[in-house]
Structures are given as C-alpha cells and as structure tokens.
Tab-separated table of C-alpha atoms in Angstrom:
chain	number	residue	atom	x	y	z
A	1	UNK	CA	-22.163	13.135	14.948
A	2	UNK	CA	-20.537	16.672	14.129
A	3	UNK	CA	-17.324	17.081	11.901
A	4	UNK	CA	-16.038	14.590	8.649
A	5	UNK	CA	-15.076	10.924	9.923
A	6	UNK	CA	-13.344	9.055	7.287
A	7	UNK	CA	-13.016	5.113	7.083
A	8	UNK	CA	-10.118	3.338	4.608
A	9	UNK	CA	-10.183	0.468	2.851
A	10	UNK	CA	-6.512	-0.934	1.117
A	11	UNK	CA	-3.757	0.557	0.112
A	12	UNK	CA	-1.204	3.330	1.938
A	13	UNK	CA	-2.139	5.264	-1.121
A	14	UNK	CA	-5.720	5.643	-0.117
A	15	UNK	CA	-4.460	6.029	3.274
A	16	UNK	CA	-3.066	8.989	2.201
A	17	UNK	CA	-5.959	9.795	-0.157
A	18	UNK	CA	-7.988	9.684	2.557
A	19	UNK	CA	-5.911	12.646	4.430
A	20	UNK	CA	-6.553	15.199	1.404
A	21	UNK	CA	-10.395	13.678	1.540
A	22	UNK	CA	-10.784	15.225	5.123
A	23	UNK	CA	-9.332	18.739	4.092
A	24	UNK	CA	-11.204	19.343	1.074
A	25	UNK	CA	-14.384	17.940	2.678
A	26	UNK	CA	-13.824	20.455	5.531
A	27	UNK	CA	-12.784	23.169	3.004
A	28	UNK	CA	-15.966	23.127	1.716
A	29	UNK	CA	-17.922	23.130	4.925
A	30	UNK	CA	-19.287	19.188	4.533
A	31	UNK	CA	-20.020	18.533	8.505
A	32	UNK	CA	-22.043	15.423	9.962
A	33	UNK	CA	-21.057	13.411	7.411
A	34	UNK	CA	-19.030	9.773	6.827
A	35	UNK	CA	-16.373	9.118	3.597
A	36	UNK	CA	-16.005	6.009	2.853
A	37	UNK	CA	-12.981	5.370	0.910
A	38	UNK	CA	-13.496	1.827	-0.563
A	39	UNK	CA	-10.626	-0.985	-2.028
A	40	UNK	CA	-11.407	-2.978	-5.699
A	41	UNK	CA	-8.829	-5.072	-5.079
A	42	UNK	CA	-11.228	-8.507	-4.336
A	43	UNK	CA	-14.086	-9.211	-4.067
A	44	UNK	CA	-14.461	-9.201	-0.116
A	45	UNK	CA	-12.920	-6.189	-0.042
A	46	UNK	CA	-16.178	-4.752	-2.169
A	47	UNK	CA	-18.333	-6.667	0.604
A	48	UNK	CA	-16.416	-5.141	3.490
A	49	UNK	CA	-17.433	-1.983	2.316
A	50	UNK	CA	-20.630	-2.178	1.767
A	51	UNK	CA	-21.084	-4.239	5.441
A	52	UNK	CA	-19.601	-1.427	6.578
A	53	UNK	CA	-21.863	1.153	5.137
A	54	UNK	CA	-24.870	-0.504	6.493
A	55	UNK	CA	-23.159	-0.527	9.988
A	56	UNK	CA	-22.429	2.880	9.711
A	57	UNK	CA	-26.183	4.015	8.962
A	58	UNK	CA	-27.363	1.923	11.702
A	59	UNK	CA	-24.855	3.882	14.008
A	60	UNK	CA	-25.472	7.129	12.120
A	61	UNK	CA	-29.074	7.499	10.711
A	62	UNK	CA	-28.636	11.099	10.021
A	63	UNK	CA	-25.416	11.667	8.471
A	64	UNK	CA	-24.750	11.661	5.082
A	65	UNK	CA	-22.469	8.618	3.722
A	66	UNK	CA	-20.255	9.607	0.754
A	67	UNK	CA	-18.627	6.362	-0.862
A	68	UNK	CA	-15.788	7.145	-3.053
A	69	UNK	CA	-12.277	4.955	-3.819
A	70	UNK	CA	-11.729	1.943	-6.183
A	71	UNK	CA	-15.134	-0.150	-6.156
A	72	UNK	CA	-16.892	2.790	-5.814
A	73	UNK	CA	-15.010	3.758	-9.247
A	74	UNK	CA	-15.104	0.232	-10.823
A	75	UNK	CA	-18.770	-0.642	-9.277
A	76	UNK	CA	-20.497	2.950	-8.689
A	77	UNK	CA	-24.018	1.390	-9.173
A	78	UNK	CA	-23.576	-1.121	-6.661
A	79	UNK	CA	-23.029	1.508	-4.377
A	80	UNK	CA	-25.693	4.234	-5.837
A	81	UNK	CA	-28.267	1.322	-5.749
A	82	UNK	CA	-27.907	0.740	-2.045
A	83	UNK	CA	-30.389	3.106	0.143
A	84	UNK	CA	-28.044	3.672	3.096
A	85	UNK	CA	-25.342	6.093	0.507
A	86	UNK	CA	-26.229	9.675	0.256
A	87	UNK	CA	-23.322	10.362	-2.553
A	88	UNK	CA	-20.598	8.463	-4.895
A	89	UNK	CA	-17.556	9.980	-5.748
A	90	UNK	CA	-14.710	9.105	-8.206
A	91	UNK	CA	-11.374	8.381	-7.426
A	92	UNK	CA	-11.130	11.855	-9.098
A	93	UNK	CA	-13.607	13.627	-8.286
A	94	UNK	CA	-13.170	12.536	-4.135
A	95	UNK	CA	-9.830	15.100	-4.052
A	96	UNK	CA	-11.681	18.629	-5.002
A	97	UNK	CA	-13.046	20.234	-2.468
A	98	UNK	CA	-16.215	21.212	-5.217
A	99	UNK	CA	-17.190	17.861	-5.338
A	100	UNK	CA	-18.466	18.216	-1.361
A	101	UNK	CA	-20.176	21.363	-1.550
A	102	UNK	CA	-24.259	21.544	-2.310
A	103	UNK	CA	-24.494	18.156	-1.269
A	104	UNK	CA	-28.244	17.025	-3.213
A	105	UNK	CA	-30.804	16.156	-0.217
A	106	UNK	CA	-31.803	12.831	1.017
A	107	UNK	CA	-33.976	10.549	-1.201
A	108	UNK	CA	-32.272	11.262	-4.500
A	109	UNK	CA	-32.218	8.770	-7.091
A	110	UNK	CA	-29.483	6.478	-7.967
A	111	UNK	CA	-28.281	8.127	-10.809
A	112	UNK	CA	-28.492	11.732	-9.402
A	113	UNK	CA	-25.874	10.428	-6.420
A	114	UNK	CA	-23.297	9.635	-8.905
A	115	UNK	CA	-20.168	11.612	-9.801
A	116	UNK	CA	-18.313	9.517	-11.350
A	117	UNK	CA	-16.225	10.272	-14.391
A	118	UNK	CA	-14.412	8.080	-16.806
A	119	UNK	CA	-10.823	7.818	-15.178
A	120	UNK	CA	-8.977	6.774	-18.269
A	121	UNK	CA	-9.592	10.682	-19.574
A	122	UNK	CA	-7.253	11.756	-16.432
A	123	UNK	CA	-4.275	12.464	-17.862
A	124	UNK	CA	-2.223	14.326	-14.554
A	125	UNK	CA	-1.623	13.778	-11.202
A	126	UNK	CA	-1.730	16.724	-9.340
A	127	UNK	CA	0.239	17.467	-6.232
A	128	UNK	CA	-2.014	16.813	-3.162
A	129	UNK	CA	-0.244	18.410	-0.078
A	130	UNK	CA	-0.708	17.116	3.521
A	131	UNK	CA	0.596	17.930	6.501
A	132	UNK	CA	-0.190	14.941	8.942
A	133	UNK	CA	-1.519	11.377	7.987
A	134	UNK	CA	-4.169	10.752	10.761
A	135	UNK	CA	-2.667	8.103	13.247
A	136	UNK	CA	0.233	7.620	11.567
A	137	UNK	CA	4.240	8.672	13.056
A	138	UNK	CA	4.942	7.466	9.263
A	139	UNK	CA	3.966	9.678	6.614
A	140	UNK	CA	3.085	8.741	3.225
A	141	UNK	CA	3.443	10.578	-0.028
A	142	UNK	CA	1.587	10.017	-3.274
A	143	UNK	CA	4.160	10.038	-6.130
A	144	UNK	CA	2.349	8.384	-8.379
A	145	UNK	CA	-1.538	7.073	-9.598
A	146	UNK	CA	-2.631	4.919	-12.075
A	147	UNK	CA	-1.233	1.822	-13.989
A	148	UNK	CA	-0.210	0.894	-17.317
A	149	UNK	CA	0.167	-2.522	-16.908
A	150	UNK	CA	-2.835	-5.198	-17.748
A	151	UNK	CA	-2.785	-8.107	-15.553
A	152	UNK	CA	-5.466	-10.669	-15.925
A	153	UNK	CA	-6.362	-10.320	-12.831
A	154	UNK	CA	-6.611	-7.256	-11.391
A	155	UNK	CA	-8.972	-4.510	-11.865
A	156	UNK	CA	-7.327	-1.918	-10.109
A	157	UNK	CA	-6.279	0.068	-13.966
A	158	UNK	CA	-10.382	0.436	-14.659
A	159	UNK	CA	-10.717	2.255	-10.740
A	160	UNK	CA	-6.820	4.383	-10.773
A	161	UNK	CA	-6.925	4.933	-14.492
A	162	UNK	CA	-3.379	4.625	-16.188
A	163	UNK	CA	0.014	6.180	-15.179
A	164	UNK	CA	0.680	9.479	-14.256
A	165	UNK	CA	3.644	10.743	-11.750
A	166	UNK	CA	3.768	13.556	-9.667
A	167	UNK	CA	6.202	16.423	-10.324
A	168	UNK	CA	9.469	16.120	-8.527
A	169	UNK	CA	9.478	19.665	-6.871
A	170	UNK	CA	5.968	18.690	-5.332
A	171	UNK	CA	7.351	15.579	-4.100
A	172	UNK	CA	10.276	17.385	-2.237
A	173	UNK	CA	7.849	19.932	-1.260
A	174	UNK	CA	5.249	17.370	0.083
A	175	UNK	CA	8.002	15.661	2.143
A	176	UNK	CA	9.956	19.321	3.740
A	177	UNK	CA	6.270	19.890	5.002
A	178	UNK	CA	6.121	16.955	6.425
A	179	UNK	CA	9.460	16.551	7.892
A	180	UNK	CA	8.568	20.694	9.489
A	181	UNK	CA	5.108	18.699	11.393
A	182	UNK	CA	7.348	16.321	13.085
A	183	UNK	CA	7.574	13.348	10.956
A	184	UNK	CA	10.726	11.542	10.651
A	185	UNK	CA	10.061	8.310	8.564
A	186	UNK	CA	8.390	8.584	4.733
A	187	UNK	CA	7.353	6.157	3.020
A	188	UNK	CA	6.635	6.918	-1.003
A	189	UNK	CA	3.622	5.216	-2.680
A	190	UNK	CA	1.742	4.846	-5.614
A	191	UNK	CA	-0.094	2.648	-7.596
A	192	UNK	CA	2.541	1.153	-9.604
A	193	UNK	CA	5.260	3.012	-8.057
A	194	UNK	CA	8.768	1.746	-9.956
A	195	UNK	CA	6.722	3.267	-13.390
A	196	UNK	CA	7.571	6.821	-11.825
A	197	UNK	CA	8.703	9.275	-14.032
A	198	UNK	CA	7.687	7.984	-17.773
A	199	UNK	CA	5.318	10.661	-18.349
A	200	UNK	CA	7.215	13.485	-16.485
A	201	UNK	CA	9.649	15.639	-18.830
A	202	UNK	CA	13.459	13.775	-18.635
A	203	UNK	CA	11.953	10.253	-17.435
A	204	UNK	CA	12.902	10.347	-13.831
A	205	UNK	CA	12.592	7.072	-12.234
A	206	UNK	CA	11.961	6.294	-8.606
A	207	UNK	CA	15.428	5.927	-7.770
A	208	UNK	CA	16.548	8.980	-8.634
A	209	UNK	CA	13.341	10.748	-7.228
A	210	UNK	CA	14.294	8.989	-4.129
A	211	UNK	CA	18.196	9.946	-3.871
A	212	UNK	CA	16.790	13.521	-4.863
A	213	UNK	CA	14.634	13.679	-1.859
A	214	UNK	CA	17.183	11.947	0.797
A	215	UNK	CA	19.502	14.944	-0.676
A	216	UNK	CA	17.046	17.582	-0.492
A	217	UNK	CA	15.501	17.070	2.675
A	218	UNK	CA	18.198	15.994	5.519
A	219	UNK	CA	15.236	15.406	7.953
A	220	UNK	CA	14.172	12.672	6.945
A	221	UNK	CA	15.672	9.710	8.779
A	222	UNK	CA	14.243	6.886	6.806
A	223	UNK	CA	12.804	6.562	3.316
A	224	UNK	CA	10.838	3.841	2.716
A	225	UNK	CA	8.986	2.269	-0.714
A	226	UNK	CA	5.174	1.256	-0.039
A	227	UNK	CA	5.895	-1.600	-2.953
A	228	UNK	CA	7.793	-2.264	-6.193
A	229	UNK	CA	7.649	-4.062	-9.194
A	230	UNK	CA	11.318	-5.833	-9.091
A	231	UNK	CA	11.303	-5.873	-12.836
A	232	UNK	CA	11.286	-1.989	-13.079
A	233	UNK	CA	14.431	-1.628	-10.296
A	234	UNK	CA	16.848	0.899	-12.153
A	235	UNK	CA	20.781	1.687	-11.109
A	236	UNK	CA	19.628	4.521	-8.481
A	237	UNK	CA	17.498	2.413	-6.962
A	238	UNK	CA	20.535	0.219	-6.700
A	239	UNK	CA	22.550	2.612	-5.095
A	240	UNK	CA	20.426	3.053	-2.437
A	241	UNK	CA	19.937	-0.048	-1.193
A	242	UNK	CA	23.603	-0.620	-1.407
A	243	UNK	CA	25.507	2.860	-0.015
A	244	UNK	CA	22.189	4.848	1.514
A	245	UNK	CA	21.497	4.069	5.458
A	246	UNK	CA	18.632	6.503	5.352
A	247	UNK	CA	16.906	4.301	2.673
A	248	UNK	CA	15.356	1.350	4.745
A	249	UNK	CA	16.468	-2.317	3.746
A	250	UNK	CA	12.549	-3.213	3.223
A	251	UNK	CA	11.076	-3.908	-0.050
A	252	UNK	CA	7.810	-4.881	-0.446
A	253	UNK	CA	7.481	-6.932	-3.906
A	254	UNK	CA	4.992	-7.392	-5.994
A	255	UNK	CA	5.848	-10.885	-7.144
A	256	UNK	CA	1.879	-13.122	-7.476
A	257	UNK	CA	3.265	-16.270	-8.294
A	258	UNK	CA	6.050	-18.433	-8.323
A	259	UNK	CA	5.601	-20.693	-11.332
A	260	UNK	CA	6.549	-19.550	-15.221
A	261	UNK	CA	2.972	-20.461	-17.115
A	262	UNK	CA	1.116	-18.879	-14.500
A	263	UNK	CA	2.794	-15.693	-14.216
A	264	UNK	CA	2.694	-15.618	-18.483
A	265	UNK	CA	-1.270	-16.224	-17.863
A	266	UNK	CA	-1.148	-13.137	-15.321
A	267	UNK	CA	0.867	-11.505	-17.915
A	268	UNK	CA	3.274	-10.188	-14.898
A	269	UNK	CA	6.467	-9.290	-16.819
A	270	UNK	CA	9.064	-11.073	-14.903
A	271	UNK	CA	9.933	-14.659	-14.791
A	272	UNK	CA	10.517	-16.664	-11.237
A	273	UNK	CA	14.639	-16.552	-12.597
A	274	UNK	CA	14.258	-12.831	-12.522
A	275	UNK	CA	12.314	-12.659	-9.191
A	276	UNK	CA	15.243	-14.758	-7.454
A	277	UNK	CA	18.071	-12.837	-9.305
A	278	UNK	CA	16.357	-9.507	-7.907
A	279	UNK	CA	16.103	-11.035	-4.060
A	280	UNK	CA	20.136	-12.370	-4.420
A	281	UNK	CA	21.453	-9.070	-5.555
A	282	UNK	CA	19.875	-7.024	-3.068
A	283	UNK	CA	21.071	-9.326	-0.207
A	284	UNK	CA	24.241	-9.465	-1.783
A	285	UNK	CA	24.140	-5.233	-1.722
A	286	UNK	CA	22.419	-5.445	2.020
A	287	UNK	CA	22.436	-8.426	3.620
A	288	UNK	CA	20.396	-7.204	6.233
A	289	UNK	CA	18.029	-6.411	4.056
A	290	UNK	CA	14.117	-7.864	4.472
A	291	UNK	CA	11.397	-8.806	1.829
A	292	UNK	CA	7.828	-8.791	1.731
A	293	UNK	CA	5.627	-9.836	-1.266
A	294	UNK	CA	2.736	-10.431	-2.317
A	295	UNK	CA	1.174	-13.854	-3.607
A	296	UNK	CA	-2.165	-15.391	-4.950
A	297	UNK	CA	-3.290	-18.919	-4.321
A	298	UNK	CA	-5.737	-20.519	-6.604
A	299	UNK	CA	-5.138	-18.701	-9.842
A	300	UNK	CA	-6.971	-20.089	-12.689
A	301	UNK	CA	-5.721	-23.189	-14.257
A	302	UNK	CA	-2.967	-23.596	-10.974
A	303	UNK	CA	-2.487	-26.959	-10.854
A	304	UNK	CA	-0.489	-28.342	-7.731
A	305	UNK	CA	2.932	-28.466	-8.744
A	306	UNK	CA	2.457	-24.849	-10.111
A	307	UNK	CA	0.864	-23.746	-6.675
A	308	UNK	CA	4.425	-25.940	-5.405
A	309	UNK	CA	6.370	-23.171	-7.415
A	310	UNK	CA	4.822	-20.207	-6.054
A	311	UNK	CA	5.347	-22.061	-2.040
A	312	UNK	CA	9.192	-22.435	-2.934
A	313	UNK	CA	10.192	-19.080	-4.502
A	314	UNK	CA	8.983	-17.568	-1.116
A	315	UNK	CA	11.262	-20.029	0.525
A	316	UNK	CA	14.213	-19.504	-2.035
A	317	UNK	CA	13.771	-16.050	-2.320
A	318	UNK	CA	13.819	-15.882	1.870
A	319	UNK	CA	10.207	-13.638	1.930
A	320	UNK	CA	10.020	-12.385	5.721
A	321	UNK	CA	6.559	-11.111	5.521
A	322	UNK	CA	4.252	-13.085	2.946
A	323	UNK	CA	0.550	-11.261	2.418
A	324	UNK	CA	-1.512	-14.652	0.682
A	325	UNK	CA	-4.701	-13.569	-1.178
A	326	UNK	CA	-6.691	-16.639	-2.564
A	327	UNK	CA	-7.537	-15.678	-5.934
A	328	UNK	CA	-10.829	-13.568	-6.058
A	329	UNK	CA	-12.439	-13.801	-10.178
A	330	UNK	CA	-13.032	-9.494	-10.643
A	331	UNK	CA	-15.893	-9.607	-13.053
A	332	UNK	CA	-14.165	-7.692	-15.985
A	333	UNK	CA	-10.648	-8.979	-16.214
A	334	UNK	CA	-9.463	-11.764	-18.356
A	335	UNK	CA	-8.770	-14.384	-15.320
A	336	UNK	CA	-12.652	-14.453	-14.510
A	337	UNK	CA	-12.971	-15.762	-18.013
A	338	UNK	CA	-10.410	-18.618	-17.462
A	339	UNK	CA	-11.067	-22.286	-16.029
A	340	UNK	CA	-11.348	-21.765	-12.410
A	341	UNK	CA	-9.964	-23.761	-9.609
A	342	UNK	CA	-12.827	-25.372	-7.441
A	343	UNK	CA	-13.243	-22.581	-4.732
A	344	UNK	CA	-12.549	-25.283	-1.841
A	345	UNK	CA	-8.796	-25.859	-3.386
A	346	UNK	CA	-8.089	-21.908	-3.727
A	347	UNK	CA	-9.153	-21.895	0.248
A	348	UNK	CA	-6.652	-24.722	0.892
A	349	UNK	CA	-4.030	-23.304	-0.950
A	350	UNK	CA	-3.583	-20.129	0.413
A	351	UNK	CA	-4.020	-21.749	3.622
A	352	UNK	CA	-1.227	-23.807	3.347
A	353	UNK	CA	0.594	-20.763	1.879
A	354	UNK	CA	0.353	-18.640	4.771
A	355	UNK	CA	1.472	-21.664	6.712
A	356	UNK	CA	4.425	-21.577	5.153
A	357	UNK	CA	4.660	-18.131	4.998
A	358	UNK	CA	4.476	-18.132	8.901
A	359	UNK	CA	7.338	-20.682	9.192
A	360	UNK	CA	9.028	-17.947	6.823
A	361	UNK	CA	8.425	-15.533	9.419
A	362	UNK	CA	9.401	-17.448	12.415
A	363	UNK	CA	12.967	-17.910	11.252
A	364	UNK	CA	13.309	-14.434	10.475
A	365	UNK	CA	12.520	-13.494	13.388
A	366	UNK	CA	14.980	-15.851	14.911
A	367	UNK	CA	17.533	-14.231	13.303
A	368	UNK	CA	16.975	-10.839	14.372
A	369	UNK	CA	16.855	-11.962	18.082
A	370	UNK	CA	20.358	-10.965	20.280
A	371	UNK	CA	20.636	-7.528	17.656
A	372	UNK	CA	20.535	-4.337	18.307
A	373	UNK	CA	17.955	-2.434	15.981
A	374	UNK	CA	16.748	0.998	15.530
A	375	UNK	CA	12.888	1.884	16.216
A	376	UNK	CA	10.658	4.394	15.790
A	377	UNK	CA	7.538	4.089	17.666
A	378	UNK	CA	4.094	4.270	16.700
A	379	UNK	CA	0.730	5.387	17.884
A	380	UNK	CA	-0.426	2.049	19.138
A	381	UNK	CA	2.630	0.809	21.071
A	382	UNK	CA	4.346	-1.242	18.597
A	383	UNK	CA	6.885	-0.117	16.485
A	384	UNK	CA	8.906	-1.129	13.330
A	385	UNK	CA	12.918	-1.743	13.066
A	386	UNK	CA	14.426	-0.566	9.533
A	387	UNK	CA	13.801	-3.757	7.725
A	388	UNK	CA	10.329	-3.120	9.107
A	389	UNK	CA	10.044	-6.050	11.748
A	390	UNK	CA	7.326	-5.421	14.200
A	391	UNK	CA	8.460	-4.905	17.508
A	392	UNK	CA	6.249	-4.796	20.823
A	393	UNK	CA	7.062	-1.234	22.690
A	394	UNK	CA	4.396	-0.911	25.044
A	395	UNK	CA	6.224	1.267	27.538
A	396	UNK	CA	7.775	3.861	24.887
A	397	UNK	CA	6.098	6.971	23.815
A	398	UNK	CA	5.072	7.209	20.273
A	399	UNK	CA	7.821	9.383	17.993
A	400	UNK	CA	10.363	8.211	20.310
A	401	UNK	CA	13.767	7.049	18.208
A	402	UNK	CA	15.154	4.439	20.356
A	403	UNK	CA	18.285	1.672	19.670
A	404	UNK	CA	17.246	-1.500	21.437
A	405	UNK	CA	18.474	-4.876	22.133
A	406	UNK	CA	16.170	-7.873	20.512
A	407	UNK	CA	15.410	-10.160	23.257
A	408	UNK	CA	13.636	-12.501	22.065
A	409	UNK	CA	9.279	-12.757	19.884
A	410	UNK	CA	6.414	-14.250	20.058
A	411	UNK	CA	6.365	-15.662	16.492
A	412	UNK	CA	4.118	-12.566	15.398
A	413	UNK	CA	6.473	-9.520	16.986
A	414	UNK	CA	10.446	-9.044	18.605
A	415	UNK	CA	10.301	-8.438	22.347
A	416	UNK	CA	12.603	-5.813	22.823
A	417	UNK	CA	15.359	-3.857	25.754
A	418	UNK	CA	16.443	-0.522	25.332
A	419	UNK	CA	19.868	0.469	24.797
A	420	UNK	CA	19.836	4.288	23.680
A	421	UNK	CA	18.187	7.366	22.156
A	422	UNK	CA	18.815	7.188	18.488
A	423	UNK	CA	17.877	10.463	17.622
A	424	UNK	CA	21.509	11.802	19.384
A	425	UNK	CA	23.332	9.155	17.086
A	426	UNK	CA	21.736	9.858	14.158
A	427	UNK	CA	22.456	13.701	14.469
A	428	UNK	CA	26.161	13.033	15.509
C-alpha cells in the first residue's frame, strides 16, 4: 500500500480526530502506513480493535500499524505487547505531526513503541482545523475533550483526560472553513459536550457557543449536537430548540438508566423525574422534535424491576432511536468492583431492550409517514431528515438539499418522493 489509511473506532469525535490524524501524518511524510484510532468504551470495542489489527497485518505485512485513541490510551501495553503494532500513540500525542516523523524500525521492543503520556497533565485543547471529514456531507467539529465527571462505569476520563473547551473564535473559524469546502450541515461534538465553556475565560456554555456560530456563519443550514448531558441544558440552549430552525430538533441524550438507585450507583447526576421533565419541555418547545439516548442493560446490582424502569422511561420519555449496550465491567472503574449480574441476564436484558427500543422506532416512524421533510443526502445513498430519521435516497446525488414527501418505511428507514429543491427555499 502507498499513502496513510486510517480506520475509526467510536465516537464522531474520533471521527473527526481521525481527519487531523491523516494531515499531520502526511505533514510529516509517514507513507505506507495504517492508524488505527481505537474506542475504550467496552470491552468488545478493545477486541474489535485488536481483531482488526491482526487483519490488517495479514492484508498488509509491510506497513507500519500505528494504534492510537482511547484503549490504546487506557490499555497501551495491550497494544505494545502485540507483535503485529509498529507504534502507540496517545490520545495526545496522535494530533502532532512530530509524533509521526522518525518512525523507530521494525522489531522494537514493547516499551520503545510507546508514546504515551499521562493525559490528566493536559490542561488545553487546542484548535485542530479541518477542512473535509473523509466520507462525510456532515462535518463535525471538536469543541470540546475530556470529562470531569466520574461515572462508575466508564473509563473514558482515564483515555480523554478531564475537561477542556476549545476557544470560541476557533470554533467559528473551524466551521466558516468548513461551510467555504461545501459543507452545509455541522454537527458539534465533544466528549462531554454540555460542560463547554467552564474553563474558557467568561464561562460560555454550549448554547451560547451554538447561537454564536448560527449568527456568525449564515452558511450553515443545520447545526446539530453529537450528544448532551440533559442535566447541563442552559437557557440558550433553550432558545434554540424553541425559536432557531437552523438548529435541528435532534438530541441525542445521554440518559444510562431509567431507575433512581441505579443511576445514584452510576453516580449520573440526574434523576429519571429530571430525565422526563427535560424530554416534556423540549416537545412542549418543538413538538417535532426527536430523541435518541443512550442506555445500559445489566448494570451491577439491576435487579428486574430496576431493568423495568430503565424499559419505561424510553417509552415515557418517547426515545426514537435507542443505542442498548449490555453492561461491559472496564477493569479500573468502580462498577467492575460491584456484584455483577450473571452475564446470561445482561445478554437478555439488553435484548429485550432493543426490542422495545425497535417498537419505539416503528411508531416513530409511523408518524413521520404522509410529511413532508427536508434532506440532505449522504455519500452512501441514504440520507437524514432534521430530526435525523434515516431516509432511503438511492436515486439522489449526495449534497443534494431536497423537500420530499414520506411515503411510507421499512421499520429501519422512511421511503421517500420528492417534492422540491430545498436549497432555493432556504435561500428565499
């Protein structure tokens, strides 16, 4: 192979990551070699990676593999240890072009292939400029790293370090370079995005850093947030959702569980009363608005009618598009040291929680049938409406802004008809 091929793991913030990867490796003249930017998040993602790795050296026996990203942070001798990686690279370290260049040659010990620093000594963010995200028409901007929080289960603080926001002027910057290569839709992320602005000069939060960019850059059609922690929502992000069409009724939320003792043993910070109160309001605000969230099956010491709980806030709180993860013990975090539910049970649980999820699904999808939504399509002939429903557009040509009619879905994706080019409406 010639050139810098780079493989993601997780989150849209390593998608992005992953963009600023390839230009620094290429700034520093890296060729013939594979990044792979790895998740922490569970521990299958960790075995994904590493499957993947092995795969890849099969395919490739003479490029060099460079394994960077959360497990490679959180688990660096795992990777060092295995004989296929050539290099691993902090979740620092893997956005500086430096750490690419005199690459040491093959058969190098463990420890001399690590560069790995301690992340909690990061104390900044800096501004990491793009100007595409590879097969994407939606672009992504990083305004934020790290976490301050503690859950008991996650590990993701020990691989992202803790909070740290991006500059506002980058962030405008970021997206008017963006919007200039053609991209119409952005979509802010970070780690624990709704923290943004606590360590910047003034406390901006999110909201405002969002009204600031729909002000400051009239390109962009639609503004999206990768994922929020409901509990951090302030007034502008209120606003938005209420009196800003360019700010996309979609919220991803970050809500784990749906019964009071087990969120306290998570230590989330909100209670399932302020999780529903969140949902009402904003559907009071937008009632077109959609929800996804994200929720764990199988958490330690989850009896039945607790895993009941989490099954009927999705229903109560009307979650369109339900990601299930049976819970994973991280070696390291204060869950894994809890009683654990008999792996068998966490399998059927989040089984029968993505059933239900699915009926969720189903009926929104019912409802958006005989509307008339706005698209823009993507590379691989689908496309998303605004509250970010997946719609099959196998005819249309990716970038095109299009109003169609919903005619009817499959259960997974809206069948659509189109009605206009919603690029001239949104001009006029």
């Amino acid at each position: 192979m010639s050139g810098v091929e780079v493989i993601t793991f997780g989150c849209r913030l390593n998608t992005y990551e992953s963009e600023v990867m390839r230009a620094e490796a290429e700034k520093a003249g890296l060729n013939n070699a594979v990044l792979v930017n790895t998740c922490a998040v569970t521990g299958e993602a960790v075995r994904q990676a590493r499957q993947t790795i092995r795969r890849v050296r099969r395919e490739n026996p003479h490029a060099r593999i460079i394994v960077t990203g959360c497990a490679a942070q959180t688990e660096k001798q795992t990777f060092a240890d295995m004989a296929e990686v050539d290099m691993v690279l902090g979740n620092e370290e893997k956005l500086k072009s430096t750490s690419y260049r005199a690459l040491p040659d093959f058969g190098v010990s463990a420890e001399e292939k690590l560069r790995v620093n301690d992340i909690m000594s990061v104390k900044a963010t800096a501004p990491q400029m793009v100007k595409h995200i590879d097969g994407h028409v939606r672009a992504f901007i990083q305004v934020q790293n790290g976490c301050d929080h503690r859950c008991t289960f996650c590990i993701i603080p020990y691989g992202r370090g803790n909070s740290r926001s991006v500059p506002m002027g980058a962030v405008v910057e970021q997206a008017r370079k963006l919007t200039e290569s053609g991209y119409r839709e952005i979509v802010l992320t970070g780690v624990d995005a709704t923290s943004y602005g606590g360590d910047l000069p003034g406390n901006p939060t999110l909201g405002y850093l969002a009204k600031t960019l729909l002000k400051q850059v009239p390109d962009i059609l639609r503004l999206r947030l990768s994922s929020i922690d409901s509990i951090e929502a302030d007034n502008h992000l209120w606003d938005l959702i209420a009196d800003e069409p360019r700010f996309m009724p979609h919220l991803h939320l970050s809500l784990q569980h749906g019964d009071d003792m087990i969120l306290k043993r998570m230590k989330r910070r909100h209670s399932r009363a302020e999780a529903l109160a969140f949902t009402e309001q904003a559907r009071r605000l937008r009632p077109d608005i959609a929800f996804g969230a994200d929720m764990i099956a199988g958490f330690p010491t989850e009896t039945e009618e607790m895993f009941e709980g989490a099954a009927t806030l999705a229903e109560e709180a009307g979650i369109s598009f339900l990601h299930v993860f049976p819970y994973s013990p991280r070696p390291g975090t204060p869950a894994a040291r809890m009683p654990q539910v008999d792996r068998a049970v966490v399998k059927e649980r989040a089984a029968r929680l993505r059933a239900r999820g699915a009926v969720l699904q189903r009926a929104h999808l019912d409802r958006m049938v005989g509307t008339q939504q706005t698209i823009i399509v993507e590379n691989n002939g689908m496309a998303h409406t605004e509250n970010f429903s997946l719609v099959a557009a196998p005819t249309l040509i990716p970038r095109d802004f299009k109003r169609v009619m919903i005619t009817g879905h499959n259960g997974k994706h809206l069948d659509m008809a189109v009605v206009a080019d919603a690029r001239h409406e949104q001009a006029a």
